[in-house]
Amino acid sequence: MAALDSLPPLREVIQRHGLDARKALGQNFLLDLNLTQKVARTAGTLQDVTVFEVGPGPGGLTRAILALGAKKVVAVERDARCLPALAEIADHYPGRLEVIEGDALKIDFEALASEGPVKIIANLPYNVGTQLLVNWLLPKTWPPFWQSLTLMFQKEVGERIVASENDDHYGRLGVLAGWRTHARMAFDIPPQAFTPPPKVTSTVVHLTPNENPIPCSVANLERITQAAFGQRRKMLRQSLKPLGGESLLVKAGIDPARRAETLSVEEFCRLANSL
Ligand code: SAM
């Protein structure tokens, strides 16, 4: 395959800038630019698209996104050591890479999305990945400010995101993602593709908005899923007792003897609407 760009290999970048990986920051770098391209391609066309990236690190995925033609990349990185390496990429692609130093959990991505279509692509730090996804699933307005999310997670988290009823991985994440998006696992990435290798396999999840999710209060849906899956092996009449138990279930037309993992997203929304 032809070189992605004329920038130096990532190993050299990491060495030159002293970017030894820090576990506390969830740093497992993808150095294979063919793989980073494969991740970026999963997001579909990037022409005229602004991409938000969380945790660019030394910039492997950032380079792939830019090489594939994104109009602009806005990348949020917490580790200041990475900024000089990212500045080299910004010089190579004038006006197309903006780096924000900071904690992605504190960034209002919705407010940053001012012009044109936005896609979010990231190899997420494992310790904040789930929270970021939930934030992107629950923005102030829906349809959301993003056209798609292409995100790398530990495989077990990916399985929870795409899970539906009667699946062992089904829980709050599966209900939220199933309610508001179409989510699929695109492909796995083995530990040895990363430096340093994590203990588990990773997976790329691709989500696009469900334009017309069942109308339902987020707060009520959160209360119901929290109570129902908090005691997932119990019958719903028991686990939902603090929220109305049997009478709530009857009102929603759901058999009180069922368990949380057998309920479809539509049934969870019915419960939330009956609260
Ligand atoms: N994108 C690079 C790649 O694919 O090789 C690095 C991915 S690494 C798994 C996660 C990155 O997220 C690291 O660069 C880390 O410093 C950064 N990071 C960790 N916590 C963060 C946070 N709260 N906000 C922004 N970036 C964060």
CSV table of C-alpha atoms and ligand atoms in Angstrom, one decimal:
chain,number,residue,atom,x,y,z
A,1,MET,CA,0.0,0.0,0.0
A,2,ALA,CA,1.3,3.5,-0.8
A,3,ALA,CA,2.5,5.7,2.1
A,4,LEU,CA,-0.3,7.5,3.8
A,5,ASP,CA,1.6,10.8,3.9
A,6,SER,CA,5.2,12.0,3.9
A,7,LEU,CA,5.3,12.4,7.7
A,8,PRO,CA,7.8,10.3,9.6
A,9,PRO,CA,6.8,6.8,10.9
A,10,LEU,CA,4.9,6.9,14.2
A,11,ARG,CA,7.6,4.9,16.0
A,12,GLU,CA,10.1,7.6,15.2
A,13,VAL,CA,7.7,10.4,16.3
A,14,ILE,CA,7.1,8.6,19.6
A,15,GLN,CA,10.8,8.2,20.2
A,16,ARG,CA,11.7,11.7,19.2
A,17,HIS,CA,9.0,13.3,21.5
A,18,GLY,CA,9.6,10.9,24.4
A,19,LEU,CA,6.0,9.7,24.3
A,20,ASP,CA,6.3,6.6,26.5
A,21,ALA,CA,2.8,5.3,27.0
A,22,ARG,CA,1.1,6.1,30.3
A,23,LYS,CA,-1.4,3.6,31.7
A,24,ALA,CA,-3.3,6.2,33.7
A,25,LEU,CA,-4.2,8.0,30.5
A,26,GLY,CA,-5.3,4.8,28.7
A,27,GLN,CA,-2.5,5.1,26.2
A,28,ASN,CA,-2.3,2.2,23.8
A,29,PHE,CA,-1.1,3.6,20.5
A,30,LEU,CA,-2.0,2.2,17.1
A,31,LEU,CA,1.1,2.6,15.0
A,32,ASP,CA,0.0,0.7,11.9
A,33,LEU,CA,-1.2,3.4,9.5
A,34,ASN,CA,-3.1,0.8,7.4
A,35,LEU,CA,-5.1,-0.1,10.5
A,36,THR,CA,-5.7,3.6,11.4
A,37,GLN,CA,-6.9,4.1,7.8
A,38,LYS,CA,-9.3,1.1,8.1
A,39,VAL,CA,-10.8,2.7,11.3
A,40,ALA,CA,-11.2,6.1,9.6
A,41,ARG,CA,-12.7,4.5,6.5
A,42,THR,CA,-15.4,2.9,8.7
A,43,ALA,CA,-16.8,6.4,9.1
A,44,GLY,CA,-17.6,6.6,5.4
A,45,THR,CA,-16.9,9.7,3.3
A,46,LEU,CA,-15.0,12.4,5.1
A,47,GLN,CA,-15.1,15.0,2.3
A,48,ASP,CA,-16.5,18.3,3.6
A,49,VAL,CA,-16.8,16.7,7.1
A,50,THR,CA,-15.4,18.1,10.3
A,51,VAL,CA,-14.2,15.3,12.5
A,52,PHE,CA,-14.0,15.4,16.3
A,53,GLU,CA,-11.3,13.1,17.6
A,54,VAL,CA,-10.7,12.4,21.3
A,55,GLY,CA,-7.2,11.4,22.4
A,56,PRO,CA,-5.1,11.8,19.2
A,57,GLY,CA,-1.9,10.8,21.1
A,58,PRO,CA,1.0,10.8,18.6
A,59,GLY,CA,-1.5,11.2,15.8
A,60,GLY,CA,-1.8,7.9,13.9
A,61,LEU,CA,-5.6,8.0,13.5
A,62,THR,CA,-5.5,11.8,13.0
A,63,ARG,CA,-3.2,11.4,10.1
A,64,ALA,CA,-5.5,8.7,8.5
A,65,ILE,CA,-8.5,11.0,8.9
A,66,LEU,CA,-6.7,13.9,7.3
A,67,ALA,CA,-5.2,11.8,4.5
A,68,LEU,CA,-8.7,10.5,3.7
A,69,GLY,CA,-9.8,14.1,3.1
A,70,ALA,CA,-11.6,15.4,6.2
A,71,LYS,CA,-12.2,19.1,5.8
A,72,LYS,CA,-11.0,19.7,9.4
A,73,VAL,CA,-10.1,17.7,12.5
A,74,VAL,CA,-10.7,19.1,16.0
A,75,ALA,CA,-8.7,16.8,18.3
A,76,VAL,CA,-9.0,17.0,22.1
A,77,GLU,CA,-5.9,15.6,23.9
A,78,ARG,CA,-5.2,15.6,27.6
A,79,ASP,CA,-1.5,14.8,27.5
A,80,ALA,CA,0.5,17.9,26.8
A,81,ARG,CA,3.5,15.8,25.8
A,82,CYS,CA,1.7,14.9,22.5
A,83,LEU,CA,1.2,18.6,21.4
A,84,PRO,CA,4.5,19.0,19.6
A,85,ALA,CA,4.0,15.8,17.6
A,86,LEU,CA,0.5,17.0,16.7
A,87,ALA,CA,1.8,20.4,15.7
A,88,GLU,CA,4.0,18.7,13.1
A,89,ILE,CA,0.8,17.1,11.6
A,90,ALA,CA,-0.9,20.5,11.7
A,91,ASP,CA,2.0,22.0,9.7
A,92,HIS,CA,1.7,19.3,7.2
A,93,TYR,CA,-2.1,20.0,6.7
A,94,PRO,CA,-2.3,23.8,7.0
A,95,GLY,CA,-5.6,25.0,8.5
A,96,ARG,CA,-7.1,21.5,8.8
A,97,LEU,CA,-6.0,20.4,12.3
A,98,GLU,CA,-7.0,22.2,15.5
A,99,VAL,CA,-5.8,20.7,18.8
A,100,ILE,CA,-7.5,21.4,22.0
A,101,GLU,CA,-5.5,20.6,25.1
A,102,GLY,CA,-7.9,19.3,27.8
A,103,ASP,CA,-10.1,16.7,29.3
A,104,ALA,CA,-12.7,15.5,26.7
A,105,LEU,CA,-15.2,14.9,29.5
A,106,LYS,CA,-15.3,18.7,30.1
A,107,ILE,CA,-15.6,19.7,26.5
A,108,ASP,CA,-19.0,20.8,25.1
A,109,PHE,CA,-18.8,19.1,21.7
A,110,GLU,CA,-22.2,20.3,20.7
A,111,ALA,CA,-21.1,23.9,21.1
A,112,LEU,CA,-18.0,23.2,18.9
A,113,ALA,CA,-20.1,21.9,16.1
A,114,SER,CA,-20.8,25.1,14.3
A,115,GLU,CA,-20.6,24.5,10.6
A,116,GLY,CA,-21.3,21.5,8.3
A,117,PRO,CA,-21.5,17.8,9.0
A,118,VAL,CA,-19.7,16.4,12.0
A,119,LYS,CA,-18.4,12.8,12.5
A,120,ILE,CA,-16.7,11.6,15.6
A,121,ILE,CA,-13.9,9.1,15.3
A,122,ALA,CA,-11.7,8.0,18.2
A,123,ASN,CA,-9.6,5.3,19.7
A,124,LEU,CA,-11.0,6.1,23.2
A,125,PRO,CA,-9.1,6.0,26.4
A,126,TYR,CA,-10.6,3.0,28.2
A,127,ASN,CA,-11.4,4.8,31.5
A,128,VAL,CA,-13.5,7.6,29.9
A,129,GLY,CA,-14.8,5.9,26.8
A,130,THR,CA,-18.2,4.7,28.1
A,131,GLN,CA,-19.0,8.1,29.7
A,132,LEU,CA,-18.1,10.0,26.5
A,133,LEU,CA,-20.4,7.6,24.5
A,134,VAL,CA,-23.3,8.2,26.9
A,135,ASN,CA,-22.7,12.0,26.6
A,136,TRP,CA,-22.9,11.8,22.8
A,137,LEU,CA,-26.0,9.6,23.0
A,138,LEU,CA,-27.7,12.2,25.3
A,139,PRO,CA,-27.1,15.6,23.9
A,140,LYS,CA,-29.5,18.5,24.4
A,141,THR,CA,-31.1,18.1,21.0
A,142,TRP,CA,-32.0,15.1,18.8
A,143,PRO,CA,-31.2,14.3,16.0
A,144,PRO,CA,-27.7,15.1,17.4
A,145,PHE,CA,-24.9,17.3,16.2
A,146,TRP,CA,-23.0,14.3,14.8
A,147,GLN,CA,-23.7,12.2,11.7
A,148,SER,CA,-21.8,9.2,13.0
A,149,LEU,CA,-19.7,7.8,15.8
A,150,THR,CA,-16.8,5.5,14.9
A,151,LEU,CA,-15.3,4.5,18.2
A,152,MET,CA,-12.8,1.9,19.4
A,153,PHE,CA,-13.6,0.1,22.7
A,154,GLN,CA,-12.6,-3.0,24.6
A,155,LYS,CA,-14.5,-5.7,22.8
A,156,GLU,CA,-16.6,-6.4,25.9
A,157,VAL,CA,-17.8,-2.8,25.9
A,158,GLY,CA,-18.6,-3.0,22.2
A,159,GLU,CA,-20.7,-6.1,22.8
A,160,ARG,CA,-22.7,-4.2,25.5
A,161,ILE,CA,-23.3,-1.3,23.1
A,162,VAL,CA,-24.7,-3.4,20.3
A,163,ALA,CA,-26.6,-5.9,22.5
A,164,SER,CA,-30.3,-6.3,22.3
A,165,GLU,CA,-32.8,-8.3,24.4
A,166,ASN,CA,-32.1,-11.8,25.5
A,167,ASP,CA,-28.3,-11.3,25.1
A,168,ASP,CA,-26.1,-11.6,28.2
A,169,HIS,CA,-24.4,-8.3,27.3
A,170,TYR,CA,-27.7,-6.4,27.2
A,171,GLY,CA,-28.0,-3.6,29.8
A,172,ARG,CA,-28.2,0.2,30.1
A,173,LEU,CA,-25.7,0.8,27.3
A,174,GLY,CA,-27.6,-1.5,24.9
A,175,VAL,CA,-30.9,0.2,25.7
A,176,LEU,CA,-29.6,3.7,25.3
A,177,ALA,CA,-27.7,2.9,22.0
A,178,GLY,CA,-30.6,0.8,20.7
A,179,TRP,CA,-33.1,3.6,21.5
A,180,ARG,CA,-31.3,6.4,19.8
A,181,THR,CA,-29.0,4.8,17.2
A,182,HIS,CA,-28.3,2.0,14.8
A,183,ALA,CA,-25.1,0.5,16.2
A,184,ARG,CA,-22.9,-2.3,14.8
A,185,MET,CA,-19.5,-3.7,15.5
A,186,ALA,CA,-17.3,-3.2,12.4
A,187,PHE,CA,-14.2,-5.2,13.2
A,188,ASP,CA,-11.9,-6.4,15.9
A,189,ILE,CA,-8.3,-5.3,16.5
A,190,PRO,CA,-6.0,-7.7,18.4
A,191,PRO,CA,-3.9,-6.6,21.4
A,192,GLN,CA,-0.7,-7.0,19.5
A,193,ALA,CA,-1.7,-4.2,17.0
A,194,PHE,CA,-1.2,-1.7,19.9
A,195,THR,CA,1.9,-0.3,21.6
A,196,PRO,CA,1.9,-1.4,24.4
A,197,PRO,CA,-0.6,-4.2,23.8
A,198,PRO,CA,-3.6,-4.1,26.1
A,199,LYS,CA,-4.8,-7.3,27.9
A,200,VAL,CA,-8.0,-7.6,25.8
A,201,THR,CA,-9.1,-7.5,22.2
A,202,SER,CA,-10.5,-4.1,20.9
A,203,THR,CA,-13.4,-3.5,18.6
A,204,VAL,CA,-14.5,-0.7,16.4
A,205,VAL,CA,-18.2,0.3,16.8
A,206,HIS,CA,-20.0,2.4,14.3
A,207,LEU,CA,-23.2,4.2,15.3
A,208,THR,CA,-25.6,6.4,13.3
A,209,PRO,CA,-28.5,8.3,14.7
A,210,ASN,CA,-32.0,6.9,14.7
A,211,GLU,CA,-33.7,10.0,13.4
A,212,ASN,CA,-37.0,9.2,15.1
A,213,PRO,CA,-36.5,7.4,18.4
A,214,ILE,CA,-39.6,6.5,20.4
A,215,PRO,CA,-40.5,9.7,22.4
A,216,CYS,CA,-39.4,9.1,26.0
A,217,SER,CA,-37.9,11.0,28.9
A,218,VAL,CA,-34.1,10.3,29.2
A,219,ALA,CA,-34.3,10.7,33.0
A,220,ASN,CA,-37.1,8.2,33.3
A,221,LEU,CA,-35.4,5.7,30.9
A,222,GLU,CA,-32.2,6.0,33.0
A,223,ARG,CA,-34.2,5.4,36.3
A,224,ILE,CA,-35.9,2.3,34.8
A,225,THR,CA,-32.8,0.7,33.3
A,226,GLN,CA,-30.7,1.4,36.4
A,227,ALA,CA,-33.3,-0.3,38.7
A,228,ALA,CA,-34.1,-3.1,36.2
A,229,PHE,CA,-30.5,-4.1,35.4
A,230,GLY,CA,-29.3,-3.3,39.0
A,231,GLN,CA,-31.0,-6.6,39.9
A,232,ARG,CA,-31.0,-8.2,36.4
A,233,ARG,CA,-31.7,-11.8,37.6
A,234,LYS,CA,-34.8,-10.7,39.6
A,235,MET,CA,-38.3,-10.5,38.2
A,236,LEU,CA,-39.2,-6.9,37.3
A,237,ARG,CA,-42.0,-6.7,39.9
A,238,GLN,CA,-39.2,-7.0,42.5
A,239,SER,CA,-36.4,-4.9,40.8
A,240,LEU,CA,-38.8,-2.1,39.9
A,241,LYS,CA,-40.5,-2.0,43.3
A,242,PRO,CA,-39.1,1.4,44.3
A,243,LEU,CA,-40.5,2.9,41.0
A,244,GLY,CA,-44.0,1.4,41.3
A,245,GLY,CA,-43.4,-2.4,40.8
A,246,GLU,CA,-46.3,-4.4,39.7
A,247,SER,CA,-48.7,-1.5,39.1
A,248,LEU,CA,-46.2,0.3,36.9
A,249,LEU,CA,-45.7,-2.9,34.9
A,250,VAL,CA,-49.4,-3.6,34.5
A,251,LYS,CA,-49.9,0.1,33.4
A,252,ALA,CA,-47.2,-0.5,30.7
A,253,GLY,CA,-48.7,-3.8,29.7
A,254,ILE,CA,-45.7,-5.8,30.7
A,255,ASP,CA,-45.8,-9.2,32.6
A,256,PRO,CA,-44.4,-8.4,36.1
A,257,ALA,CA,-42.7,-11.9,36.1
A,258,ARG,CA,-40.4,-11.0,33.3
A,259,ARG,CA,-36.7,-10.1,33.8
A,260,ALA,CA,-34.9,-7.0,32.6
A,261,GLU,CA,-32.8,-8.7,29.9
A,262,THR,CA,-36.0,-9.9,28.1
A,263,LEU,CA,-37.4,-6.5,27.5
A,264,SER,CA,-37.1,-4.8,24.1
A,265,VAL,CA,-36.0,-1.1,23.9
A,266,GLU,CA,-39.6,-0.3,22.9
A,267,GLU,CA,-40.9,-1.9,26.2
A,268,PHE,CA,-38.3,0.0,28.2
A,269,CYS,CA,-39.6,3.2,26.6
A,270,ARG,CA,-43.2,2.2,27.5
A,271,LEU,CA,-42.1,1.7,31.1
A,272,ALA,CA,-40.4,5.1,31.1
A,273,ASN,CA,-43.5,6.7,29.7
A,274,SER,CA,-45.7,5.0,32.4
A,275,LEU,CA,-43.6,6.4,35.3
B,1,SAM,N1,-5.5,8.0,18.9
B,1,SAM,C1,-4.2,7.4,19.4
B,1,SAM,C2,-4.0,6.1,18.7
B,1,SAM,O1,-5.0,5.6,18.1
B,1,SAM,O2,-2.9,5.6,18.7
B,1,SAM,C3,-4.1,7.3,20.9
B,1,SAM,C4,-5.2,6.5,21.5
B,1,SAM,S1,-5.0,6.1,23.2
B,1,SAM,C5,-6.0,4.6,23.4
B,1,SAM,C6,-6.0,7.3,24.1
B,1,SAM,C7,-5.6,8.7,24.1
B,1,SAM,O3,-6.5,9.5,24.8
B,1,SAM,C8,-4.2,9.0,24.6
B,1,SAM,O4,-3.5,9.9,23.8
B,1,SAM,C9,-4.5,9.8,26.0
B,1,SAM,O5,-3.5,10.7,26.3
B,1,SAM,C10,-5.8,10.5,25.6
B,1,SAM,N2,-6.7,10.8,26.8
B,1,SAM,C11,-6.8,10.1,27.9
B,1,SAM,N3,-7.8,10.6,28.7
B,1,SAM,C12,-8.3,11.7,28.0
B,1,SAM,C13,-9.3,12.7,28.3
B,1,SAM,N4,-10.0,12.6,29.4
B,1,SAM,N5,-9.5,13.6,27.4
B,1,SAM,C14,-8.8,13.7,26.2
B,1,SAM,N6,-7.8,12.8,25.9
B,1,SAM,C15,-7.6,11.8,26.8
